[in-house]
mmCIF file of C-alpha atoms and ligand atoms in Angstrom:
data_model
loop_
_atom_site.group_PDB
_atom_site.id
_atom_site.type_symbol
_atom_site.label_atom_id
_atom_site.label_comp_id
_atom_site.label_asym_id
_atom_site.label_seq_id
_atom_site.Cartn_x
_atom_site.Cartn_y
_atom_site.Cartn_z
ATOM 1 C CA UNK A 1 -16.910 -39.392 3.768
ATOM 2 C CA UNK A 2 -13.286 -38.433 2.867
ATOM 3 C CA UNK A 3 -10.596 -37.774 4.904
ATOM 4 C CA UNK A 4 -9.102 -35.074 2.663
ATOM 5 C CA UNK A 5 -10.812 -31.983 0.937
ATOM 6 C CA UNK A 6 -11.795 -32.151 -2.634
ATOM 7 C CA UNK A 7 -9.406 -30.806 -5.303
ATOM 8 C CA UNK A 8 -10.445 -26.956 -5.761
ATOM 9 C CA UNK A 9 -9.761 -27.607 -9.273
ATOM 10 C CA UNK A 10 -12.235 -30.650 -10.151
ATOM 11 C CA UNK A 11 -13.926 -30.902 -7.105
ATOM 12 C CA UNK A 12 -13.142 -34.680 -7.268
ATOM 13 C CA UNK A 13 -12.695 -36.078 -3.875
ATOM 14 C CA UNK A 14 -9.936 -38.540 -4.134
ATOM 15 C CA UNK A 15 -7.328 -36.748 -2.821
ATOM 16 C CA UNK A 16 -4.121 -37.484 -0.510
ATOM 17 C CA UNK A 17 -1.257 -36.004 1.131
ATOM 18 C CA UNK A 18 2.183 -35.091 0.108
ATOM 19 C CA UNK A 19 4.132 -33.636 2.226
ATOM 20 C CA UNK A 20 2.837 -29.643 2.928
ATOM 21 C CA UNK A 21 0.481 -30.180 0.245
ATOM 22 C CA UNK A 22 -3.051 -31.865 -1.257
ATOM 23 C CA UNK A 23 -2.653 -33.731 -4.431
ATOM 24 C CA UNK A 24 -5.834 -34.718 -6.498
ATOM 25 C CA UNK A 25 -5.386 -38.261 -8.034
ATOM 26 C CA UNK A 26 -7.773 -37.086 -10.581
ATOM 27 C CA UNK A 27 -6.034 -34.090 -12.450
ATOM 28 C CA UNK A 28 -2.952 -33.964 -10.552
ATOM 29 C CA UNK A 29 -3.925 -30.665 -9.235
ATOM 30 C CA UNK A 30 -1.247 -29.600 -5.649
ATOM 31 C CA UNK A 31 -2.738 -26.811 -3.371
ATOM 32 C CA UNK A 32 -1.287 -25.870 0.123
ATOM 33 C CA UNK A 33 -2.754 -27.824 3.403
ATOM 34 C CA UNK A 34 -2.781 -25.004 5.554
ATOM 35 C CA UNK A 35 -5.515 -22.152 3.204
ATOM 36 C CA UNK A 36 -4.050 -19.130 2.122
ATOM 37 C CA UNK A 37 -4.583 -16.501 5.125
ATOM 38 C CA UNK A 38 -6.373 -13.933 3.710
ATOM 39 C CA UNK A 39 -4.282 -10.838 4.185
ATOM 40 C CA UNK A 40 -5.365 -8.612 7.184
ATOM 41 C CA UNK A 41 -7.355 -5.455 5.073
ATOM 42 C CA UNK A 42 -5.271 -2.528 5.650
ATOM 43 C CA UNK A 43 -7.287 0.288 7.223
ATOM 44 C CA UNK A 44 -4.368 2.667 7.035
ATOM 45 C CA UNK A 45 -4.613 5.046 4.127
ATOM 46 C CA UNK A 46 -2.148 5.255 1.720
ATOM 47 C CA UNK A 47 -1.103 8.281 0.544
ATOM 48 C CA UNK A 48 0.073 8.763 -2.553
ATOM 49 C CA UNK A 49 2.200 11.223 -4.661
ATOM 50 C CA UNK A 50 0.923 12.780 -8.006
ATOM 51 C CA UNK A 51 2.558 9.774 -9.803
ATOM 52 C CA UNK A 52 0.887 7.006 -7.737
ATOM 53 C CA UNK A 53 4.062 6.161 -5.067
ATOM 54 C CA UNK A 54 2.894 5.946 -2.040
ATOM 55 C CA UNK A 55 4.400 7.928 0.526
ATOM 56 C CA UNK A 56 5.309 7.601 4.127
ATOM 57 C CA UNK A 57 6.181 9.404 7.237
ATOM 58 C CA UNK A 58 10.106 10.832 6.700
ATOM 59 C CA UNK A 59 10.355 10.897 3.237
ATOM 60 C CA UNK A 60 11.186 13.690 1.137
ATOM 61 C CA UNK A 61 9.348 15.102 -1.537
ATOM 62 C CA UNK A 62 9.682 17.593 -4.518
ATOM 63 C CA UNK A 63 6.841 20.674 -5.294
ATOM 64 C CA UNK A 64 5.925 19.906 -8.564
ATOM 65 C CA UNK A 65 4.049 23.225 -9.049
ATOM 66 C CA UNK A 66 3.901 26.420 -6.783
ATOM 67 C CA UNK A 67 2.281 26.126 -4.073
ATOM 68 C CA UNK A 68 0.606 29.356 -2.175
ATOM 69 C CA UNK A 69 0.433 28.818 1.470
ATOM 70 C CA UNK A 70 -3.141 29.227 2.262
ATOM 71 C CA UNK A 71 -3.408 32.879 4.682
ATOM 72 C CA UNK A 72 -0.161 33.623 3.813
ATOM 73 C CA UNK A 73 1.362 35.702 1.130
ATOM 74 C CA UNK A 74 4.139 32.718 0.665
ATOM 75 C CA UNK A 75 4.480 30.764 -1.957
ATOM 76 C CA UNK A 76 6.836 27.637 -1.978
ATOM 77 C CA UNK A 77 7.958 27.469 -5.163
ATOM 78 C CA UNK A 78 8.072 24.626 -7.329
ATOM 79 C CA UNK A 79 10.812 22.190 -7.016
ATOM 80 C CA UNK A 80 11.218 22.784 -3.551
ATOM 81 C CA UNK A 81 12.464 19.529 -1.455
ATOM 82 C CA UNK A 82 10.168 18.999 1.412
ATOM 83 C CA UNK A 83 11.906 16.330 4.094
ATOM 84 C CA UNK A 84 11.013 14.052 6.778
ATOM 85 C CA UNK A 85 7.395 14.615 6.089
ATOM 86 C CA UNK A 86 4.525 13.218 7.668
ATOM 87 C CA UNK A 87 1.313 11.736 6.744
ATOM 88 C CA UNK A 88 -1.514 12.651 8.649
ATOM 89 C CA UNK A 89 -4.904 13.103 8.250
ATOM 90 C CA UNK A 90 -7.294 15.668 6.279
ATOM 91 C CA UNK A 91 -7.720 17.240 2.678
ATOM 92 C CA UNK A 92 -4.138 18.497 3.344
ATOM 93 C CA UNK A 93 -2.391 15.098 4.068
ATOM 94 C CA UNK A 94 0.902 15.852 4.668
ATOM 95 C CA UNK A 95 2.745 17.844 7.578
ATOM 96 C CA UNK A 96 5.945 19.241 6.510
ATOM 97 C CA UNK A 97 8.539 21.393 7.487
ATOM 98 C CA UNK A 98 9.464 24.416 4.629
ATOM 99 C CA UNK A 99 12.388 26.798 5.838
ATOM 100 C CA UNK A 100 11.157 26.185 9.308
ATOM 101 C CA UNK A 101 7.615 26.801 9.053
ATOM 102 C CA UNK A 102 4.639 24.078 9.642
ATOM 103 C CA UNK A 103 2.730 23.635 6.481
ATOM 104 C CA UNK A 104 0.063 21.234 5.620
ATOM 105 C CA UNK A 105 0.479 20.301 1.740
ATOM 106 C CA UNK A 106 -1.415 18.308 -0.492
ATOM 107 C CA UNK A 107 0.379 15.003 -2.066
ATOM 108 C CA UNK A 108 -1.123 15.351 -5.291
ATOM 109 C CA UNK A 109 1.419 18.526 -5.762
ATOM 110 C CA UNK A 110 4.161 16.814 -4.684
ATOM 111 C CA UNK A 111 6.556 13.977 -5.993
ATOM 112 C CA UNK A 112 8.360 11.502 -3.534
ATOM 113 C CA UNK A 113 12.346 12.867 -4.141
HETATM 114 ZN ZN1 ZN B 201 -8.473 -32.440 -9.331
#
């Protein structure tokens, strides 16, 4: 039975410690004592802008076409700066402010500013 794990990389099991790491006397092979923690899956959506940055709560964005505001004869117009938005939920995914009004947009038509 060994004391120490077998080397990941040739599975042999003579193995010993140095320092914060596992070093195989076989093929020299160093890997961390402590395993990687496997990073916490994110259940919080990203939201992204129509060039792939994600976006958060506050930033500001840019129209990067006009956008009619659905039962409304408005239309923000492209290149518009949108800021301090927030993400929330939904087909439209972000709540934003335009000349005072509450709009829901969609952050495929925008880009982060
Ligand atoms: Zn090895």
């Amino acid at each position: 039975m060994s004391e120490f794990p077998p080397c990941p990389s040739c599975n042999e099991e003579i193995t010993y410690p140095d320092r914060e790491n596992y070093v195989c006397a076989t093929c020299g092979h160093e890997w961390p004592m402590s395993a990687p923690e496997v990073s916490e899956e994110s259940t919080e959506k990203v939201v992204r802008d129509a060039h792939g940055t994600p976006l958060s709560d506050g930033d500001t964005v840019v129209l990067i076409k006009d956008l009619k505001v659905k039962g409304s004869s408005t239309v923000i117009k492209m290149g518009t700066r949108v800021t301090n938005i927030r993400i929330v939920d939904g087909d439209h995914d972000l709540d934003c402010r335009v000349d005072g009004q509450k709009i829901m947009l969609k952050s495929e038509f925008m880009k982060k500013a």
